[in-house]
Short mmCIF file of C-alpha atoms and ligand atoms in Angstrom, two decimals:
data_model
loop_
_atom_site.label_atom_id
_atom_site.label_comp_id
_atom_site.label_asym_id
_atom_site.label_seq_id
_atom_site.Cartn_x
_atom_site.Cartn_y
_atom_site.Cartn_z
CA UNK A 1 0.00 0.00 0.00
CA UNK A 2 1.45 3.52 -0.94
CA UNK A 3 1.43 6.24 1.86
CA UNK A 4 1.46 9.92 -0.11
CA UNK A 5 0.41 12.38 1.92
CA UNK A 6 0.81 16.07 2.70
CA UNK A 7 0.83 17.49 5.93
CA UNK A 8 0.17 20.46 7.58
CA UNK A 9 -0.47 22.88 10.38
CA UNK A 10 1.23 25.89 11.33
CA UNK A 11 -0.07 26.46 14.50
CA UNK A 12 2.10 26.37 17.83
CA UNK A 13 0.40 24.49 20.81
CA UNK A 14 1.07 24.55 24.37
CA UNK A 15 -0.66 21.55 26.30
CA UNK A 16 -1.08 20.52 29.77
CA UNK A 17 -1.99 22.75 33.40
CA UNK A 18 -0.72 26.37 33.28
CA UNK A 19 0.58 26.12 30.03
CA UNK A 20 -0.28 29.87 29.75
CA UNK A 21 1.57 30.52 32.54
CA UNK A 22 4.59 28.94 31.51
CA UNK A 23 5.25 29.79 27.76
CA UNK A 24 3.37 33.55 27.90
CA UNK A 25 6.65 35.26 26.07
CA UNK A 26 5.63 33.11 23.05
CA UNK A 27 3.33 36.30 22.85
CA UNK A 28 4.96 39.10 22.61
CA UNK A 29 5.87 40.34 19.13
CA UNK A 30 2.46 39.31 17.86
CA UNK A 31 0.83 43.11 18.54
CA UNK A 32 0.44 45.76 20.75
CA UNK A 33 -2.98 45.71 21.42
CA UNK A 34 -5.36 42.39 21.77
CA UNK A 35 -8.66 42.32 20.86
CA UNK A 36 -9.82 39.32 23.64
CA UNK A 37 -13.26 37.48 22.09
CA UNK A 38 -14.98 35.24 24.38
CA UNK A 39 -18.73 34.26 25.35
CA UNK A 40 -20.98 35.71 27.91
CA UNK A 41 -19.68 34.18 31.07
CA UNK A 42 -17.36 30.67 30.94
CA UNK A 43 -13.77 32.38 29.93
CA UNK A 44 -14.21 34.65 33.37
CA UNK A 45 -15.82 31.64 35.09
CA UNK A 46 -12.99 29.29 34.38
CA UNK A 47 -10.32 31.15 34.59
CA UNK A 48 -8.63 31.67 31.71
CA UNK A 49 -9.68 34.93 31.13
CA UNK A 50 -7.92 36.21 34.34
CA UNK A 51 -4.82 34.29 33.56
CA UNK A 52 -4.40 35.77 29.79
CA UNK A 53 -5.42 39.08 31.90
CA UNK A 54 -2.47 38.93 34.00
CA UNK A 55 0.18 37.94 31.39
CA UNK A 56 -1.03 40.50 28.86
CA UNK A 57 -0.14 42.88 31.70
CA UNK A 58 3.70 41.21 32.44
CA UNK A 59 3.77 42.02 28.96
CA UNK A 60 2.97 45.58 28.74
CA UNK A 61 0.37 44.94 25.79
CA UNK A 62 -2.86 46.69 25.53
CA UNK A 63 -6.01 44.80 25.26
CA UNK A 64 -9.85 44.94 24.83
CA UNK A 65 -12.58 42.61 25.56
CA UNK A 66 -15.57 42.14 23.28
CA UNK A 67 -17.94 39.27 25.72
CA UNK A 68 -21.01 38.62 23.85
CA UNK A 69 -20.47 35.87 21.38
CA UNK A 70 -23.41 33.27 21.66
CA UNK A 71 -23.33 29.59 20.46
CA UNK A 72 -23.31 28.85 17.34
CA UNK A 73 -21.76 32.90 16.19
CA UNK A 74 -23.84 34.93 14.34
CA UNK A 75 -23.22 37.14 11.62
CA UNK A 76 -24.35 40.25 13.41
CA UNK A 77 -22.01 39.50 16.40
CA UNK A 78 -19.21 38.88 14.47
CA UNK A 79 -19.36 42.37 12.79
CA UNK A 80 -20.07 43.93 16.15
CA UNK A 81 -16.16 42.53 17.51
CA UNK A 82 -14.60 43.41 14.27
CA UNK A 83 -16.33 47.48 14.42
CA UNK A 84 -14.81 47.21 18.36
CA UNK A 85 -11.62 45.57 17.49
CA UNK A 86 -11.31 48.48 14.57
CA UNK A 87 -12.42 51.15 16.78
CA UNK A 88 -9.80 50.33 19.47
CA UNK A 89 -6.78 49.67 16.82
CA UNK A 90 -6.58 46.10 17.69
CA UNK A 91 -3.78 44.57 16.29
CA UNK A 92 -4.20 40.64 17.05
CA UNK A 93 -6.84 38.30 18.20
CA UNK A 94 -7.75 36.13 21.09
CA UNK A 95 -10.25 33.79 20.84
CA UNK A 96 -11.13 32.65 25.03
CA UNK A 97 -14.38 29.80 24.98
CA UNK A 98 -15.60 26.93 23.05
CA UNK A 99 -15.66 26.83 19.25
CA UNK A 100 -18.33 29.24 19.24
CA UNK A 101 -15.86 32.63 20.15
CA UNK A 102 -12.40 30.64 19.09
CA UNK A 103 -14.41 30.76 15.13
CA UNK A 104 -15.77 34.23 15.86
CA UNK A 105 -12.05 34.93 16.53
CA UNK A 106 -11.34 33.18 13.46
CA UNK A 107 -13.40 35.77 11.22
CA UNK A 108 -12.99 38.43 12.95
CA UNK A 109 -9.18 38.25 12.44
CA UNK A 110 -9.98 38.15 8.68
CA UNK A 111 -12.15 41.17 9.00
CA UNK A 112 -10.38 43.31 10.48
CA UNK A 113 -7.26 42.48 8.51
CA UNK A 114 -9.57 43.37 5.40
CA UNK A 115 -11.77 45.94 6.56
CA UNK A 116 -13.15 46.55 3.33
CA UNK A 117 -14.70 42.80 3.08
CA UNK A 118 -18.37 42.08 3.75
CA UNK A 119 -18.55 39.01 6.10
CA UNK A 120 -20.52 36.97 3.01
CA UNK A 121 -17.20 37.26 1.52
CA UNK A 122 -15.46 35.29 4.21
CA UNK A 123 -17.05 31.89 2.00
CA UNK A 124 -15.78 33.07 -1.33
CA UNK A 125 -12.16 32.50 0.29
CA UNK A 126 -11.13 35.41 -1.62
CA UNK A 127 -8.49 37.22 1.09
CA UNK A 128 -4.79 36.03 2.16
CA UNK A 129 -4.08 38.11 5.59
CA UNK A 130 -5.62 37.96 8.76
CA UNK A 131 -4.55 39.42 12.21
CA UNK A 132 -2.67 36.99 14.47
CA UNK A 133 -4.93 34.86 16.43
CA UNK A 134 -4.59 33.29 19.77
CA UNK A 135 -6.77 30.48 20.77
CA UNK A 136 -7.54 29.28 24.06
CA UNK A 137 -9.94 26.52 24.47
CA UNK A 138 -12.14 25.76 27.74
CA UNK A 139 -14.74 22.59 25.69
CA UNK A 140 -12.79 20.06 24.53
CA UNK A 141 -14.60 19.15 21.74
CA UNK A 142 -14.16 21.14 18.17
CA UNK A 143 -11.03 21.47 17.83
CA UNK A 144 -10.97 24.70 16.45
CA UNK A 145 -7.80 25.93 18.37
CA UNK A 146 -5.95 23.79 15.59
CA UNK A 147 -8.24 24.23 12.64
CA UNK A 148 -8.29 25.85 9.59
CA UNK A 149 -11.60 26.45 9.93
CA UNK A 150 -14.56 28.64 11.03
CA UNK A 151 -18.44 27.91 11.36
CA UNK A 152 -20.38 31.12 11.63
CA UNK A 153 -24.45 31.31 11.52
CA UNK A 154 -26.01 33.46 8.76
CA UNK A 155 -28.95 35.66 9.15
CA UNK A 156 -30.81 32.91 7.49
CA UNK A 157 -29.92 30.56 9.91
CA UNK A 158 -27.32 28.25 8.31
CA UNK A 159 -24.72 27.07 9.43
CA UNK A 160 -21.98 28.22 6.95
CA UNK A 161 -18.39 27.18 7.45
CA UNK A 162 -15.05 28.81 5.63
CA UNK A 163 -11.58 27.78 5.65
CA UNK A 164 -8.17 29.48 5.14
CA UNK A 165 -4.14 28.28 5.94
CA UNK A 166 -4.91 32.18 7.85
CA UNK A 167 -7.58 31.26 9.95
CA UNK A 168 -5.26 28.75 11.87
CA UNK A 169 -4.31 30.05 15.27
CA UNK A 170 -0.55 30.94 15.79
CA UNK A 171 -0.69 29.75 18.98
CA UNK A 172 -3.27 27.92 20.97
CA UNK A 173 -2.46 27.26 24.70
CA UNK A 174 -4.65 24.29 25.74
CA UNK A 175 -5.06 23.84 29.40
CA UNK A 176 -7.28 20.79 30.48
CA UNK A 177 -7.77 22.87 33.78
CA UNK A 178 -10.31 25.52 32.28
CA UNK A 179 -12.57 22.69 31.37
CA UNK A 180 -12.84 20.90 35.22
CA UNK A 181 -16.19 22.26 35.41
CA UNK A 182 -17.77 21.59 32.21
CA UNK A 183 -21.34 20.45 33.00
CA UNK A 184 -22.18 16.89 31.96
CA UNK A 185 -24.29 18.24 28.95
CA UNK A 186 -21.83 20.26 27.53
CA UNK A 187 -18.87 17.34 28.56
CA UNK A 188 -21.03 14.73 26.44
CA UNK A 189 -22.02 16.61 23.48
CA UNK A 190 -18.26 18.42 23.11
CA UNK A 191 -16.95 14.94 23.65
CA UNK A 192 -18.95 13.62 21.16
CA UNK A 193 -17.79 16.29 18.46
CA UNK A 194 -14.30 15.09 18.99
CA UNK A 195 -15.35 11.19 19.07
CA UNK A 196 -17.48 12.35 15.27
CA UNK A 197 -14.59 14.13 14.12
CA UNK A 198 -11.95 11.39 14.85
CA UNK A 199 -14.40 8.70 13.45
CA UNK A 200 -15.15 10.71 10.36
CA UNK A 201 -11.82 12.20 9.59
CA UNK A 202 -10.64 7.86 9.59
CA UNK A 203 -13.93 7.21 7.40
CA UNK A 204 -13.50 9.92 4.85
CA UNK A 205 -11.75 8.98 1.34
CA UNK A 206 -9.27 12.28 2.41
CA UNK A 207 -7.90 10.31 5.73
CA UNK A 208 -3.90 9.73 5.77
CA UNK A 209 -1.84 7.05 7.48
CA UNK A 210 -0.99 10.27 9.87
CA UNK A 211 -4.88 11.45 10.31
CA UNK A 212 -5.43 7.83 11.40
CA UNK A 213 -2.87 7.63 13.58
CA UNK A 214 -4.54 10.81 15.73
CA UNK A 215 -7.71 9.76 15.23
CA UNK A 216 -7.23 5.82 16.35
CA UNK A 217 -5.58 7.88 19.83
CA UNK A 218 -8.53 10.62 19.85
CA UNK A 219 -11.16 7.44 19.65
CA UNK A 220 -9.22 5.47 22.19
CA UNK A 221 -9.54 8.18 24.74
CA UNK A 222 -12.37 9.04 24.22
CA UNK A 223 -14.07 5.69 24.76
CA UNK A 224 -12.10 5.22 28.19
CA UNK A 225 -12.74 8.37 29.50
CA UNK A 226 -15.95 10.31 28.87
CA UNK A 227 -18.13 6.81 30.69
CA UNK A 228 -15.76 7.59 33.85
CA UNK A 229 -16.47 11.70 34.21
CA UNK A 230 -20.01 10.72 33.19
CA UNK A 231 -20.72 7.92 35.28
CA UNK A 232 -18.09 7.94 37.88
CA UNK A 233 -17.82 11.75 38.19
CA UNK A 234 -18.34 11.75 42.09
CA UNK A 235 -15.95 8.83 43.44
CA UNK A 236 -13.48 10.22 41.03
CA UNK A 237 -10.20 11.78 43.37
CA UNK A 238 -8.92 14.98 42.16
CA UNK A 239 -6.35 13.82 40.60
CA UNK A 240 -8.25 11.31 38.47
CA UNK A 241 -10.73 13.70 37.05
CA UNK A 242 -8.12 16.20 36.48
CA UNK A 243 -6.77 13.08 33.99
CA UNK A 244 -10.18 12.43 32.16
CA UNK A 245 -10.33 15.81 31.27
CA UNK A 246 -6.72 15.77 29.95
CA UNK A 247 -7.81 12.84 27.77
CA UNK A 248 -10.51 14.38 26.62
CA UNK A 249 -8.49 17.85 25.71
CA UNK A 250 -6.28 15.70 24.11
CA UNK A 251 -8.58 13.89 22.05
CA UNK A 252 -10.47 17.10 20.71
CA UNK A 253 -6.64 18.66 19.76
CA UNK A 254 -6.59 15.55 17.87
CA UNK A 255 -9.71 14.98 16.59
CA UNK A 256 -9.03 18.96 15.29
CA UNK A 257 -5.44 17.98 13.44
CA UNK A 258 -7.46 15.09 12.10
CA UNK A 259 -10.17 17.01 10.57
CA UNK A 260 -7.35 19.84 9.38
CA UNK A 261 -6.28 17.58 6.83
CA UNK A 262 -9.35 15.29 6.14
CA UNK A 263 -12.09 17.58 6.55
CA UNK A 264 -15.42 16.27 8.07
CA UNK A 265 -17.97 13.76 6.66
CA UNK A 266 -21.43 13.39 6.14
CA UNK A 267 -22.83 13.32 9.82
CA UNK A 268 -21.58 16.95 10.41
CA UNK A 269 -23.82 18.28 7.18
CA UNK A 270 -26.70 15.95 8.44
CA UNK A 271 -26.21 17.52 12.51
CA UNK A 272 -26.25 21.02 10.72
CA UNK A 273 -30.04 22.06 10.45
CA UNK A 274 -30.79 19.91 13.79
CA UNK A 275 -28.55 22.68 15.74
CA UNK A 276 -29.98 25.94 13.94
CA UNK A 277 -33.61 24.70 13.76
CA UNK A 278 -34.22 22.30 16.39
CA UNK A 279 -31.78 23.57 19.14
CA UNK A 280 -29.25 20.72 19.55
CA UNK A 281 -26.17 21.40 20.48
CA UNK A 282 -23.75 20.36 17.79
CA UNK A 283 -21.66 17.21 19.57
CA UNK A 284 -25.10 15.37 19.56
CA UNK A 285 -26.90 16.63 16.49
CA UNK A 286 -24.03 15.23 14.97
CA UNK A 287 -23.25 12.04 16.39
CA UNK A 288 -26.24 10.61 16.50
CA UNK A 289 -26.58 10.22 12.47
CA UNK A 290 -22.82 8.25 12.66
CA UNK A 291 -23.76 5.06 13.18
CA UNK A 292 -26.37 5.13 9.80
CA UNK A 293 -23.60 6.74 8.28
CA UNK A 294 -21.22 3.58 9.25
CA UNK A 295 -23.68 0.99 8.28
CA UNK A 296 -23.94 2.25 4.93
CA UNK A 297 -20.30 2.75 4.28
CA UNK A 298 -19.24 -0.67 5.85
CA UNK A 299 -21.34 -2.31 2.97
CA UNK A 300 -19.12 -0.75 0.21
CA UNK A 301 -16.00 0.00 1.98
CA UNK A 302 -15.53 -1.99 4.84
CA UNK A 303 -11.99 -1.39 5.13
CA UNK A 304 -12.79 2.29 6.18
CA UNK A 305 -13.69 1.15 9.28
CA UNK A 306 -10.57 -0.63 10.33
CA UNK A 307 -9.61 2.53 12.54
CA UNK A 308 -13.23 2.39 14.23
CA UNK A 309 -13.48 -1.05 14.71
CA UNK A 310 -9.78 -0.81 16.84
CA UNK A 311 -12.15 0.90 19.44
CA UNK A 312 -15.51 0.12 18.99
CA UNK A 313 -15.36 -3.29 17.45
CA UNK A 314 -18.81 -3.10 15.83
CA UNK A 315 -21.83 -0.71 14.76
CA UNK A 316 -24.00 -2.27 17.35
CA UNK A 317 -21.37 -1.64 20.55
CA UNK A 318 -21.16 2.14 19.12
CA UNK A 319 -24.24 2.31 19.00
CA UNK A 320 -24.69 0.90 22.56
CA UNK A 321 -21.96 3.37 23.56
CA UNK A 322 -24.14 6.26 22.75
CA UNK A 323 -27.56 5.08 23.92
CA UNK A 324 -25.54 4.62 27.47
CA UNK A 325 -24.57 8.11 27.10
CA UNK A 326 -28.11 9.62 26.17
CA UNK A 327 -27.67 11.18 23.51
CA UNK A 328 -30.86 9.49 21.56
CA UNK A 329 -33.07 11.30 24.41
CA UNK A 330 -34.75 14.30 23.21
CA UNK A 331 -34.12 13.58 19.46
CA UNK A 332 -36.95 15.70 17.89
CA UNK A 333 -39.26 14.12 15.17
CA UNK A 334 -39.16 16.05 11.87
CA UNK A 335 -41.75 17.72 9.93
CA UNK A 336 -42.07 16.43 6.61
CA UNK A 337 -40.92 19.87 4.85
CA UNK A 338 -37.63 20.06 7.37
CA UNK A 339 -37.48 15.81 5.98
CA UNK A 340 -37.16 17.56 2.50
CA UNK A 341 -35.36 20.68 3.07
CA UNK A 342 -32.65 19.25 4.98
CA UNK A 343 -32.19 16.78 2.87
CA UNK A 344 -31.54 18.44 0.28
CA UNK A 345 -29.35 20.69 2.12
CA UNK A 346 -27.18 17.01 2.76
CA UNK A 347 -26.97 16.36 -0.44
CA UNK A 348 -25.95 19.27 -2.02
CA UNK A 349 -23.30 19.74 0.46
CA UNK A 350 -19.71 19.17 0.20
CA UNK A 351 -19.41 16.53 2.58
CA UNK A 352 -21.20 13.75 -0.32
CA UNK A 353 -18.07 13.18 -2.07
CA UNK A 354 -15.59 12.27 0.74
CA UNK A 355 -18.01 10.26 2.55
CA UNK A 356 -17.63 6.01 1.58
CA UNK A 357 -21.22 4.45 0.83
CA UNK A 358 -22.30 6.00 -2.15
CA UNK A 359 -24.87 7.65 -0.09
CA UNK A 360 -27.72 8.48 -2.23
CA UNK A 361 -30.75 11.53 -1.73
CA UNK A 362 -33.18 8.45 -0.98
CA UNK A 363 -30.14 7.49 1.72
CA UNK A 364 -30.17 10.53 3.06
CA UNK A 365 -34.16 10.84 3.65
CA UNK A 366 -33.67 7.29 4.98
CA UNK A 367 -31.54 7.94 7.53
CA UNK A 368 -33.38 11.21 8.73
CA UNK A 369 -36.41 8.98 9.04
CA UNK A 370 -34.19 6.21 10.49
CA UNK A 371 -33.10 8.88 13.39
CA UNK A 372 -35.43 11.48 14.05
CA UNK A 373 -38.64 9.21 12.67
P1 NAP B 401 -19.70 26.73 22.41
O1 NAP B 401 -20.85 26.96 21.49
O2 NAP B 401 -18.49 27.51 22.23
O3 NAP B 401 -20.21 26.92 23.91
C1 NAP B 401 -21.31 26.17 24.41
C2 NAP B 401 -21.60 26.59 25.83
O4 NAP B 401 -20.55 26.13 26.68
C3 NAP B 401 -21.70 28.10 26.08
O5 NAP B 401 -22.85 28.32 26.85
C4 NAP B 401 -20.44 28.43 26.87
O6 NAP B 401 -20.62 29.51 27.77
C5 NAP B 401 -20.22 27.13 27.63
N1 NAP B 401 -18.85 26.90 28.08
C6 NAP B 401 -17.70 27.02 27.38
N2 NAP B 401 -16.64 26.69 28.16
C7 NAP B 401 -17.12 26.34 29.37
C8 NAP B 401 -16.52 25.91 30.61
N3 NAP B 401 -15.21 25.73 30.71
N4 NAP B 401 -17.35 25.67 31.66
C9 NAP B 401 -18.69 25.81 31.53
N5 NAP B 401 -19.33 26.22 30.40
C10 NAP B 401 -18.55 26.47 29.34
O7 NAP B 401 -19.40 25.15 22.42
P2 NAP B 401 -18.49 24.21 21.52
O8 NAP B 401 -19.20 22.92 21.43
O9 NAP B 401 -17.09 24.22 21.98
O10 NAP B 401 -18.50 24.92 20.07
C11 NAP B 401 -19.53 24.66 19.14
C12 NAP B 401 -19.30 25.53 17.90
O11 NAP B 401 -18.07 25.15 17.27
C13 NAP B 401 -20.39 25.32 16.88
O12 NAP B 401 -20.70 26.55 16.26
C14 NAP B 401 -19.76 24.36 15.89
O13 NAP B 401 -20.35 24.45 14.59
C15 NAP B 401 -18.33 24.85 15.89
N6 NAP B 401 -17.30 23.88 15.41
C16 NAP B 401 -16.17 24.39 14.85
C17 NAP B 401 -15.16 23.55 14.38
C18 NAP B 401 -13.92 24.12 13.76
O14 NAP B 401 -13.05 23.38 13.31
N7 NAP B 401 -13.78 25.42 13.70
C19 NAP B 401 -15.31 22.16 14.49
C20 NAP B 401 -16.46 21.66 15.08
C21 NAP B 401 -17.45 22.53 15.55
P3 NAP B 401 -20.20 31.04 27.41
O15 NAP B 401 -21.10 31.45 26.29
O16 NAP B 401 -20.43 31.78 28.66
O17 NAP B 401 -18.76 31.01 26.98
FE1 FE B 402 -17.68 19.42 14.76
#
């Protein structure tokens, strides 16, 4: 078997507790003034915000904070940071949450680099420079702090993704410790974006003997370690839960190198229109159509699920996996025009002609009804 292959990601990452803390003069020399994007509440909660806060100051560099990006980033927020960031002559980015403000960051670094570009113009791809960007994860779940990408929601309520070699972060700092208080709800469904983009990234026609090699570790850990803080959380000792949720960062800065190169697969495009329209949060929305999407590539490519299999040994255990976890609970039933719409919305999308299976439109209604019937 031949191996060809291309590699890449330019991003610098400091892992493990106070990373921050211990490699801060990695940031100096990328601006004099930071424009710090985060969500309403976690980064200050957990934190990280106080840390970056206190080395910004060792530092001498200037910074402002824009707080109000929501899940799932609109387009209307994102313009507010970048008018903020150009009003206060920010010169770099840092992105402080889950993958919500790290891909906020993400565009807004483009933006403001370009402040002549409409945000629509972010998916045309047609720009080279961005601002520096910074990313400091407390989910562990998308990735994002090692990703060339950025999922933003239009006014029309679509999810709509771009990606750029600019958009990676020059340095992500990834400290399990902001994440030790992750509710179980968010821990599952960020857990099981990681879990979907290991799995996927190993099951798309774009994965690499290196993308597999992450992935087989991401699934691995992920497997031991989410049933334990889930099910175990209480008789856990400090120590121990301090190591799930290392796992679990790991795993998601994996599962994020994995999908750098490979790109996601058909359950992301399916979760898409269950997160904007129906309200689930993406981990789940997206996980729960793997399995269907497993079965149906195991008939035609069977050998696309070697990687999986290491783990999970069959469909049925994965499946078992996730009903233990709950993430079938609360799936809603859809409407026959949301069957069609969204349907087509698969289809069309990008994510048809990396995915094994031959997955057909008639698939694809299938498996809605199969899931949400
Ligand atoms: P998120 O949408 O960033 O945040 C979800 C919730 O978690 C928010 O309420 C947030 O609160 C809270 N939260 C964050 N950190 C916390 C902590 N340490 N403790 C307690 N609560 C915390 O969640 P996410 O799942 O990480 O990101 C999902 C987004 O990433 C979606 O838009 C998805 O499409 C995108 N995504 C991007 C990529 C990529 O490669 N770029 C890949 C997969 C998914 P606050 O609002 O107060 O912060
Ligand atoms: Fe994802």
């Amino acid at each position: 078997m031949s191996h060809a292959f291309s590699y890449f990601i330019p991003t610098r990452v400091f892992f493990g507790r106070d990373c921050l803390n211990n490699n801060y003069a990695t940031l100096s020399g990328l601006g004099e003034k930071a424009l710090i994007i985060s969500g309403r509440k976690s980064a200050k909660a957990c934190g990280a915000y106080d840390e970056i806060v206190e080395v910004l100051n060792k530092l001498n560099i200037e910074f402002v904070l824009y707080d109000q990006i929501e899940e799932n980033p609109s387009f209307s927020s994102v313009q507010k940071a970048v008018e903020f960031g150009l009003e206060n002559d920010a010169d770099f980015v840092i992105g402080i949450g889950g993958g919500s403000p790290i891909d906020a960051a993400k565009a807004v670094a483009v933006l403001i680099a370009n402040p002549f570009m409409k945000i629509e113009e972010l998916f045309d791809g047609d720009f080279d420079i961005a601002l520096p960007i910074v990313a400091i994860p407390t989910t562990s779940g998308t990735g994002s702090e090692v990703t060339e990408f950025s999922v933003l929601n239009s006014p029309e309520n679509r999810k709509k993704s771009f990606k750029s070699d600019v958009i990676f972060p020059d340095i992500s700092f990834i400290d399990p410790k902001y994440t030790l208080d992750l509710p179980t709800e968010l821990t599952i469904t960020t857990a099981c974006d990681a879990l979907s983009h290991s799995i996927e990234g190993s099951l798309s026609l774009k994965s690499t003997i290196l993308t597999d090699l992450y992935a087989a570790k991401a699934i691995e850990l992920i497997k031991e370690n989410l049933p334990k803080l889930v099910n175990s959380s209480l008789v856990l000792s400090e120590e121990e839960r301090y190591e799930c949720r290392q796992a679990l960062s790991l795993a998601s800065m994996l599962g994020g190198m994995v999908i750098s190169q490979t790109g996601t697969v058909l359950p992301h495009s399916f979760g898409y229109n269950m997160t904007t329209f129906y309200g689930i949060r993406h981990g789940v929305a997206t996980i729960i159509f793997l399995p269907s999407v497993l079965r149906k590539a195991e008939r035609t490519n069977p050998e696309k699920l070697r990687v999986f299999k290491e783990s999970f040994k069959s469909v049925d255990k994965f499946d078992d996996f996730l009903e233990k976890l709950g993430v079938y609970k609360n799936i809603p039933k859809l409407s026959e025009k949301d069957l069609v719409d969204f349907s087509q919305f698969v289809a069309k999308s990008m994510h048809v002609s990396v995915t094994p299976g031959n997955i057909t439109y008639e698939d694809i209604i299938s498996i809605y009804k199969e899931v949400c019937g």
